[in-house]
A tleap script that builds the chain and sets N, CA, C and O, in Angstrom:
source leaprc.protein.ff14SB
mol = sequence {
  NMET ASN TYR ILE MET LEU LEU GLY GLU ALA
  ILE PHE GLN PRO ASN ILE THR ASP TRP LEU
  ARG PRO LEU ILE LEU ALA LEU CYS LEU VAL
  LEU GLY ILE ALA GLU ILE VAL VAL ILE MET
  MET GLN LYS PRO GLN ASN GLU ASN ILE GLY
  VAL LEU GLY GLY GLN GLU THR ASP SER TYR
  ALA LYS LYS ASN LYS ALA ARG SER LYS GLU
  SER ILE LEU LYS LYS LEU THR ILE ALA PHE
  ALA VAL VAL LEU ALA VAL LEU ALA LEU PHE
  PHE PHE ILE THR PHE ILE GLN CLYS
}
set mol.1.N position { 86.530 55.318 -24.843 }
set mol.1.CA position { 85.171 54.822 -24.845 }
set mol.1.C position { 84.958 53.866 -26.010 }
set mol.1.O position { 84.205 52.899 -25.888 }
set mol.2.N position { 85.606 54.121 -27.125 }
set mol.2.CA position { 85.449 53.240 -28.278 }
set mol.2.C position { 86.019 51.860 -28.006 }
set mol.2.O position { 85.519 50.869 -28.539 }
set mol.3.N position { 87.068 51.778 -27.179 }
set mol.3.CA position { 87.642 50.478 -26.847 }
set mol.3.C position { 86.659 49.630 -26.047 }
set mol.3.O position { 86.584 48.416 -26.235 }
set mol.4.N position { 85.915 50.264 -25.165 }
set mol.4.CA position { 84.915 49.536 -24.382 }
set mol.4.C position { 83.805 49.031 -25.301 }
set mol.4.O position { 83.330 47.907 -25.138 }
set mol.5.N position { 83.394 49.843 -26.252 }
set mol.5.CA position { 82.347 49.416 -27.175 }
set mol.5.C position { 82.828 48.263 -28.047 }
set mol.5.O position { 82.073 47.324 -28.301 }
set mol.6.N position { 84.072 48.321 -28.508 }
set mol.6.CA position { 84.610 47.223 -29.309 }
set mol.6.C position { 84.727 45.946 -28.491 }
set mol.6.O position { 84.455 44.854 -28.990 }
set mol.7.N position { 85.128 46.084 -27.246 }
set mol.7.CA position { 85.204 44.922 -26.372 }
set mol.7.C position { 83.822 44.320 -26.155 }
set mol.7.O position { 83.659 43.100 -26.167 }
set mol.8.N position { 82.844 45.166 -25.959 }
set mol.8.CA position { 81.476 44.695 -25.779 }
set mol.8.C position { 80.942 43.997 -27.015 }
set mol.8.O position { 80.245 42.989 -26.898 }
set mol.9.N position { 81.250 44.509 -28.190 }
set mol.9.CA position { 80.810 43.867 -29.426 }
set mol.9.C position { 81.490 42.527 -29.632 }
set mol.9.O position { 80.884 41.594 -30.159 }
set mol.10.N position { 82.743 42.424 -29.221 }
set mol.10.CA position { 83.467 41.171 -29.410 }
set mol.10.C position { 82.999 40.089 -28.441 }
set mol.10.O position { 82.947 38.915 -28.806 }
set mol.11.N position { 82.662 40.469 -27.224 }
set mol.11.CA position { 82.308 39.478 -26.214 }
set mol.11.C position { 80.827 39.127 -26.255 }
set mol.11.O position { 80.476 37.947 -26.227 }
set mol.12.N position { 79.959 40.118 -26.321 }
set mol.12.CA position { 78.532 39.897 -26.173 }
set mol.12.C position { 77.821 40.041 -27.514 }
set mol.12.O position { 77.885 41.094 -28.149 }
set mol.13.N position { 77.162 39.007 -27.927 }
set mol.13.CA position { 76.327 39.056 -29.120 }
set mol.13.C position { 74.960 39.621 -28.730 }
set mol.13.O position { 74.577 39.533 -27.564 }
set mol.14.N position { 74.219 40.198 -29.675 }
set mol.14.CA position { 72.930 40.823 -29.323 }
set mol.14.C position { 71.917 39.865 -28.691 }
set mol.14.O position { 71.176 40.276 -27.798 }
set mol.15.N position { 71.860 38.606 -29.125 }
set mol.15.CA position { 70.872 37.689 -28.561 }
set mol.15.C position { 71.281 37.210 -27.168 }
set mol.15.O position { 70.421 36.798 -26.390 }
set mol.16.N position { 72.559 37.254 -26.839 }
set mol.16.CA position { 73.017 36.863 -25.515 }
set mol.16.C position { 72.653 37.929 -24.486 }
set mol.16.O position { 72.324 37.602 -23.346 }
set mol.17.N position { 72.708 39.188 -24.876 }
set mol.17.CA position { 72.445 40.264 -23.920 }
set mol.17.C position { 70.988 40.304 -23.479 }
set mol.17.O position { 70.676 40.894 -22.445 }
set mol.18.N position { 70.081 39.679 -24.251 }
set mol.18.CA position { 68.668 39.681 -23.860 }
set mol.18.C position { 68.440 38.955 -22.539 }
set mol.18.O position { 67.600 39.383 -21.748 }
set mol.19.N position { 69.154 37.888 -22.284 }
set mol.19.CA position { 68.992 37.158 -21.023 }
set mol.19.C position { 70.140 37.411 -20.053 }
set mol.19.O position { 70.012 37.152 -18.857 }
set mol.20.N position { 71.274 37.922 -20.569 }
set mol.20.CA position { 72.435 38.132 -19.702 }
set mol.20.C position { 72.282 39.368 -18.819 }
set mol.20.O position { 72.692 39.351 -17.658 }
set mol.21.N position { 71.700 40.433 -19.352 }
set mol.21.CA position { 71.556 41.665 -18.571 }
set mol.21.C position { 70.669 41.487 -17.342 }
set mol.21.O position { 71.052 41.939 -16.263 }
set mol.22.N position { 69.500 40.850 -17.453 }
set mol.22.CA position { 68.707 40.627 -16.227 }
set mol.22.C position { 69.413 39.704 -15.228 }
set mol.22.O position { 69.267 39.872 -14.017 }
set mol.23.N position { 70.170 38.739 -15.731 }
set mol.23.CA position { 70.915 37.844 -14.848 }
set mol.23.C position { 71.996 38.607 -14.083 }
set mol.23.O position { 72.149 38.432 -12.875 }
set mol.24.N position { 72.738 39.446 -14.785 }
set mol.24.CA position { 73.785 40.247 -14.141 }
set mol.24.C position { 73.161 41.204 -13.128 }
set mol.24.O position { 73.704 41.400 -12.040 }
set mol.25.N position { 72.031 41.796 -13.480 }
set mol.25.CA position { 71.360 42.724 -12.568 }
set mol.25.C position { 70.873 42.003 -11.312 }
set mol.25.O position { 70.976 42.544 -10.210 }
set mol.26.N position { 70.343 40.787 -11.468 }
set mol.26.CA position { 69.896 40.012 -10.308 }
set mol.26.C position { 71.076 39.616 -9.429 }
set mol.26.O position { 70.981 39.662 -8.202 }
set mol.27.N position { 72.186 39.228 -10.049 }
set mol.27.CA position { 73.386 38.890 -9.277 }
set mol.27.C position { 73.919 40.105 -8.518 }
set mol.27.O position { 74.360 39.982 -7.375 }
set mol.28.N position { 73.879 41.271 -9.151 }
set mol.28.CA position { 74.313 42.500 -8.468 }
set mol.28.C position { 73.416 42.800 -7.272 }
set mol.28.O position { 73.898 43.229 -6.224 }
set mol.29.N position { 72.127 42.578 -7.423 }
set mol.29.CA position { 71.204 42.809 -6.321 }
set mol.29.C position { 71.479 41.859 -5.163 }
set mol.29.O position { 71.530 42.284 -4.009 }
set mol.30.N position { 71.658 40.573 -5.465 }
set mol.30.CA position { 71.925 39.587 -4.416 }
set mol.30.C position { 73.262 39.862 -3.732 }
set mol.30.O position { 73.360 39.787 -2.507 }
set mol.31.N position { 74.292 40.180 -4.517 }
set mol.31.CA position { 75.600 40.485 -3.931 }
set mol.31.C position { 75.571 41.763 -3.105 }
set mol.31.O position { 76.236 41.845 -2.072 }
set mol.32.N position { 74.818 42.749 -3.540 }
set mol.32.CA position { 74.703 43.985 -2.769 }
set mol.32.C position { 74.051 43.750 -1.418 }
set mol.32.O position { 74.499 44.282 -0.402 }
set mol.33.N position { 72.991 42.951 -1.408 }
set mol.33.CA position { 72.329 42.633 -0.141 }
set mol.33.C position { 73.249 41.801 0.745 }
set mol.33.O position { 73.316 42.028 1.954 }
set mol.34.N position { 73.962 40.832 0.151 }
set mol.34.CA position { 74.891 40.008 0.927 }
set mol.34.C position { 76.010 40.860 1.518 }
set mol.34.O position { 76.428 40.638 2.654 }
set mol.35.N position { 76.493 41.829 0.752 }
set mol.35.CA position { 77.559 42.694 1.265 }
set mol.35.C position { 77.059 43.569 2.420 }
set mol.35.O position { 77.790 43.795 3.385 }
set mol.36.N position { 75.848 44.049 2.328 }
set mol.36.CA position { 75.279 44.835 3.416 }
set mol.36.C position { 75.160 43.994 4.678 }
set mol.36.O position { 75.479 44.458 5.772 }
set mol.37.N position { 74.699 42.752 4.525 }
set mol.37.CA position { 74.559 41.862 5.682 }
set mol.37.C position { 75.918 41.576 6.311 }
set mol.37.O position { 76.051 41.598 7.534 }
set mol.38.N position { 76.933 41.307 5.480 }
set mol.38.CA position { 78.274 41.009 5.996 }
set mol.38.C position { 78.851 42.224 6.711 }
set mol.38.O position { 79.481 42.079 7.759 }
set mol.39.N position { 78.649 43.404 6.170 }
set mol.39.CA position { 79.157 44.620 6.807 }
set mol.39.C position { 78.452 44.872 8.136 }
set mol.39.O position { 79.085 45.291 9.105 }
set mol.40.N position { 77.157 44.622 8.186 }
set mol.40.CA position { 76.418 44.839 9.429 }
set mol.40.C position { 76.798 43.827 10.511 }
set mol.40.O position { 76.616 44.101 11.697 }
set mol.41.N position { 77.320 42.669 10.123 }
set mol.41.CA position { 77.739 41.656 11.092 }
set mol.41.C position { 79.084 41.980 11.729 }
set mol.41.O position { 79.424 41.412 12.767 }
set mol.42.N position { 79.857 42.885 11.122 }
set mol.42.CA position { 81.176 43.202 11.643 }
set mol.42.C position { 81.075 44.107 12.864 }
set mol.42.O position { 80.133 44.885 13.012 }
set mol.43.N position { 82.072 43.982 13.731 }
set mol.43.CA position { 82.146 44.842 14.904 }
set mol.43.C position { 82.736 46.186 14.504 }
set mol.43.O position { 83.449 46.271 13.504 }
set mol.44.N position { 82.451 47.238 15.267 }
set mol.44.CA position { 83.032 48.548 14.951 }
set mol.44.C position { 84.558 48.529 15.091 }
set mol.44.O position { 85.108 47.762 15.881 }
set mol.45.N position { 85.229 49.378 14.319 }
set mol.45.CA position { 86.690 49.421 14.320 }
set mol.45.C position { 87.249 50.140 15.537 }
set mol.45.O position { 88.405 49.902 15.887 }
set mol.46.N position { 86.500 50.995 16.191 }
set mol.46.CA position { 87.018 51.777 17.307 }
set mol.46.C position { 86.807 51.078 18.650 }
set mol.46.O position { 86.732 51.741 19.685 }
set mol.47.N position { 86.710 49.769 18.645 }
set mol.47.CA position { 86.487 49.011 19.868 }
set mol.47.C position { 87.683 49.066 20.812 }
set mol.47.O position { 87.492 49.020 22.027 }
set mol.48.N position { 88.892 49.162 20.308 }
set mol.48.CA position { 90.105 49.143 21.124 }
set mol.48.C position { 90.617 50.545 21.415 }
set mol.48.O position { 91.828 50.768 21.400 }
set mol.49.N position { 89.749 51.472 21.672 }
set mol.49.CA position { 90.169 52.847 21.927 }
set mol.49.C position { 90.822 52.987 23.298 }
set mol.49.O position { 91.495 53.985 23.555 }
set mol.50.N position { 90.638 52.004 24.186 }
set mol.50.CA position { 91.247 52.045 25.502 }
set mol.50.C position { 92.750 51.847 25.470 }
set mol.50.O position { 93.413 52.049 26.487 }
set mol.51.N position { 93.305 51.458 24.333 }
set mol.51.CA position { 94.749 51.258 24.204 }
set mol.51.C position { 95.487 52.583 24.383 }
set mol.51.O position { 96.619 52.600 24.868 }
set mol.52.N position { 94.862 53.681 23.999 }
set mol.52.CA position { 95.509 54.984 24.138 }
set mol.52.C position { 95.711 55.353 25.609 }
set mol.52.O position { 96.671 56.044 25.950 }
set mol.53.N position { 94.828 54.903 26.460 }
set mol.53.CA position { 94.928 55.220 27.881 }
set mol.53.C position { 95.676 54.167 28.676 }
set mol.53.O position { 95.720 54.252 29.903 }
set mol.54.N position { 96.259 53.187 28.026 }
set mol.54.CA position { 96.997 52.156 28.720 }
set mol.54.C position { 96.143 51.000 29.194 }
set mol.54.O position { 96.561 50.244 30.071 }
set mol.55.N position { 94.973 50.848 28.642 }
set mol.55.CA position { 94.080 49.773 29.061 }
set mol.55.C position { 94.053 48.657 28.018 }
set mol.55.O position { 92.986 48.161 27.654 }
set mol.56.N position { 95.193 48.282 27.561 }
set mol.56.CA position { 95.267 47.259 26.515 }
set mol.56.C position { 94.947 45.891 27.105 }
set mol.56.O position { 95.487 45.502 28.141 }
set mol.57.N position { 94.075 45.184 26.438 }
set mol.57.CA position { 93.752 43.824 26.849 }
set mol.57.C position { 94.227 42.884 25.754 }
set mol.57.O position { 93.732 42.930 24.627 }
set mol.58.N position { 95.169 42.050 26.081 }
set mol.58.CA position { 95.706 41.104 25.118 }
set mol.58.C position { 95.059 39.753 25.377 }
set mol.58.O position { 95.145 39.216 26.481 }
set mol.59.N position { 94.422 39.214 24.369 }
set mol.59.CA position { 93.756 37.933 24.553 }
set mol.59.C position { 94.184 36.977 23.439 }
set mol.59.O position { 94.822 37.360 22.459 }
set mol.60.N position { 93.811 35.748 23.636 }
set mol.60.CA position { 94.134 34.718 22.645 }
set mol.60.C position { 93.432 35.000 21.326 }
set mol.60.O position { 93.990 34.744 20.259 }
set mol.61.N position { 92.221 35.521 21.389 }
set mol.61.CA position { 91.459 35.806 20.172 }
set mol.61.C position { 92.126 36.898 19.348 }
set mol.61.O position { 92.078 36.858 18.118 }
set mol.62.N position { 92.744 37.869 20.005 }
set mol.62.CA position { 93.392 38.945 19.259 }
set mol.62.C position { 94.713 38.491 18.652 }
set mol.62.O position { 95.130 39.002 17.613 }
set mol.63.N position { 95.367 37.540 19.294 }
set mol.63.CA position { 96.624 37.042 18.743 }
set mol.63.C position { 96.376 36.183 17.501 }
set mol.63.O position { 97.206 36.153 16.593 }
set mol.64.N position { 95.262 35.502 17.460 }
set mol.64.CA position { 94.911 34.650 16.327 }
set mol.64.C position { 93.809 35.289 15.495 }
set mol.64.O position { 92.829 34.635 15.137 }
set mol.65.N position { 93.973 36.539 15.197 }
set mol.65.CA position { 92.949 37.284 14.492 }
set mol.65.C position { 92.792 36.838 13.039 }
set mol.65.O position { 91.734 37.049 12.446 }
set mol.66.N position { 93.815 36.231 12.462 }
set mol.66.CA position { 93.741 35.813 11.066 }
set mol.66.C position { 92.689 34.737 10.857 }
set mol.66.O position { 92.143 34.622 9.759 }
set mol.67.N position { 92.395 33.960 11.864 }
set mol.67.CA position { 91.406 32.889 11.742 }
set mol.67.C position { 90.080 33.242 12.390 }
set mol.67.O position { 89.183 32.402 12.459 }
set mol.68.N position { 89.946 34.430 12.851 }
set mol.68.CA position { 88.759 34.799 13.603 }
set mol.68.C position { 87.594 35.150 12.676 }
set mol.68.O position { 87.744 35.258 11.459 }
set mol.69.N position { 86.452 35.317 13.291 }
set mol.69.CA position { 85.241 35.657 12.554 }
set mol.69.C position { 85.373 37.020 11.875 }
set mol.69.O position { 84.899 37.202 10.753 }
set mol.70.N position { 86.015 37.977 12.549 }
set mol.70.CA position { 86.148 39.312 11.960 }
set mol.70.C position { 86.976 39.295 10.677 }
set mol.70.O position { 86.646 39.984 9.712 }
set mol.71.N position { 88.045 38.510 10.669 }
set mol.71.CA position { 88.878 38.480 9.467 }
set mol.71.C position { 88.157 37.797 8.316 }
set mol.71.O position { 88.320 38.184 7.159 }
set mol.72.N position { 87.365 36.789 8.630 }
set mol.72.CA position { 86.587 36.127 7.574 }
set mol.72.C position { 85.556 37.100 7.011 }
set mol.72.O position { 85.350 37.148 5.798 }
set mol.73.N position { 84.912 37.870 7.873 }
set mol.73.CA position { 83.931 38.843 7.402 }
set mol.73.C position { 84.581 39.944 6.573 }
set mol.73.O position { 84.002 40.403 5.588 }
set mol.74.N position { 85.782 40.371 6.964 }
set mol.74.CA position { 86.489 41.386 6.172 }
set mol.74.C position { 86.862 40.855 4.798 }
set mol.74.O position { 86.739 41.563 3.799 }
set mol.75.N position { 87.322 39.601 4.746 }
set mol.75.CA position { 87.670 38.997 3.456 }
set mol.75.C position { 86.435 38.825 2.576 }
set mol.75.O position { 86.503 39.033 1.365 }
set mol.76.N position { 85.313 38.449 3.175 }
set mol.76.CA position { 84.068 38.329 2.412 }
set mol.76.C position { 83.611 39.683 1.885 }
set mol.76.O position { 83.113 39.779 0.763 }
set mol.77.N position { 83.777 40.723 2.686 }
set mol.77.CA position { 83.407 42.066 2.241 }
set mol.77.C position { 84.212 42.480 1.019 }
set mol.77.O position { 83.660 43.018 0.059 }
set mol.78.N position { 85.508 42.231 1.053 }
set mol.78.CA position { 86.365 42.583 -0.082 }
set mol.78.C position { 86.005 41.754 -1.307 }
set mol.78.O position { 85.934 42.286 -2.415 }
set mol.79.N position { 85.777 40.458 -1.119 }
set mol.79.CA position { 85.440 39.592 -2.242 }
set mol.79.C position { 84.111 39.999 -2.876 }
set mol.79.O position { 84.001 40.069 -4.100 }
set mol.80.N position { 83.102 40.268 -2.042 }
set mol.80.CA position { 81.808 40.691 -2.574 }
set mol.80.C position { 81.928 42.016 -3.320 }
set mol.80.O position { 81.296 42.197 -4.361 }
set mol.81.N position { 82.726 42.936 -2.804 }
set mol.81.CA position { 82.880 44.243 -3.458 }
set mol.81.C position { 83.567 44.103 -4.812 }
set mol.81.O position { 83.177 44.766 -5.773 }
set mol.82.N position { 84.575 43.255 -4.896 }
set mol.82.CA position { 85.287 43.067 -6.171 }
set mol.82.C position { 84.370 42.416 -7.208 }
set mol.82.O position { 84.308 42.858 -8.355 }
set mol.83.N position { 83.663 41.372 -6.800 }
set mol.83.CA position { 82.761 40.689 -7.737 }
set mol.83.C position { 81.637 41.625 -8.163 }
set mol.83.O position { 81.240 41.620 -9.328 }
set mol.84.N position { 81.123 42.420 -7.244 }
set mol.84.CA position { 80.075 43.377 -7.575 }
set mol.84.C position { 80.575 44.427 -8.568 }
set mol.84.O position { 79.843 44.813 -9.480 }
set mol.85.N position { 81.804 44.889 -8.399 }
set mol.85.CA position { 82.374 45.872 -9.333 }
set mol.85.C position { 82.558 45.267 -10.720 }
set mol.85.O position { 82.283 45.926 -11.723 }
set mol.86.N position { 83.017 44.025 -10.787 }
set mol.86.CA position { 83.208 43.370 -12.090 }
set mol.86.C position { 81.860 43.152 -12.773 }
set mol.86.O position { 81.732 43.381 -13.976 }
set mol.87.N position { 80.867 42.718 -12.025 }
set mol.87.CA position { 79.542 42.532 -12.607 }
set mol.87.C position { 78.946 43.854 -13.074 }
set mol.87.O position { 78.287 43.902 -14.113 }
set mol.88.N position { 79.167 44.911 -12.330 }
set mol.88.CA position { 78.673 46.231 -12.750 }
set mol.88.C position { 79.355 46.676 -14.041 }
set mol.88.O position { 78.722 47.289 -14.900 }
set mol.89.N position { 80.636 46.367 -14.175 }
set mol.89.CA position { 81.348 46.695 -15.412 }
set mol.89.C position { 80.785 45.909 -16.589 }
set mol.89.O position { 80.589 46.469 -17.668 }
set mol.90.N position { 80.523 44.619 -16.394 }
set mol.90.CA position { 79.924 43.819 -17.460 }
set mol.90.C position { 78.522 44.309 -17.808 }
set mol.90.O position { 78.137 44.315 -18.977 }
set mol.91.N position { 77.764 44.718 -16.804 }
set mol.91.CA position { 76.439 45.270 -17.074 }
set mol.91.C position { 76.551 46.542 -17.898 }
set mol.91.O position { 75.756 46.760 -18.812 }
set mol.92.N position { 77.523 47.379 -17.588 }
set mol.92.CA position { 77.739 48.613 -18.353 }
set mol.92.C position { 78.118 48.292 -19.791 }
set mol.92.O position { 77.647 48.956 -20.715 }
set mol.93.N position { 78.958 47.287 -19.995 }
set mol.93.CA position { 79.362 46.919 -21.348 }
set mol.93.C position { 78.161 46.404 -22.140 }
set mol.93.O position { 78.016 46.740 -23.316 }
set mol.94.N position { 77.306 45.605 -21.528 }
set mol.94.CA position { 76.126 45.112 -22.231 }
set mol.94.C position { 75.120 46.235 -22.447 }
set mol.94.O position { 74.357 46.191 -23.412 }
set mol.95.N position { 75.098 47.238 -21.575 }
set mol.95.CA position { 74.182 48.371 -21.734 }
set mol.95.C position { 74.573 49.212 -22.954 }
set mol.95.O position { 73.701 49.768 -23.622 }
set mol.96.N position { 75.856 49.307 -23.245 }
set mol.96.CA position { 76.322 50.075 -24.401 }
set mol.96.C position { 75.834 49.426 -25.689 }
set mol.96.O position { 75.588 50.117 -26.678 }
set mol.97.N position { 75.694 48.114 -25.686 }
set mol.97.CA position { 75.317 47.392 -26.892 }
set mol.97.C position { 73.877 47.627 -27.308 }
set mol.97.O position { 73.541 47.428 -28.475 }
set mol.98.N position { 73.021 48.043 -26.397 }
set mol.98.CA position { 71.601 48.228 -26.733 }
set mol.98.C position { 71.343 49.519 -27.453 }
set mol.98.O position { 70.200 49.815 -27.800 }
savepdb mol mol.pdb
quit
């Protein structure tokens, strides 16, 4: 815990945290809402349950899944989650300084 406090003292000066903490909190709020929207836009994962019964449908869209809308949404979900976690960590570090 002392290492986190030392890191916070080295990076964030007291006058910077006065405007940085509300900015980080607002960014976390916007990213959280964006992540919820992206997750709600995705299709359910159990859509291909008919494969177990031999009802597999192979289409062009499934073969090129790397460029599809679902893969872009999955990548956005991961990116938003990582950035949100990093911002939450920075918010925690600035919170220790107060």
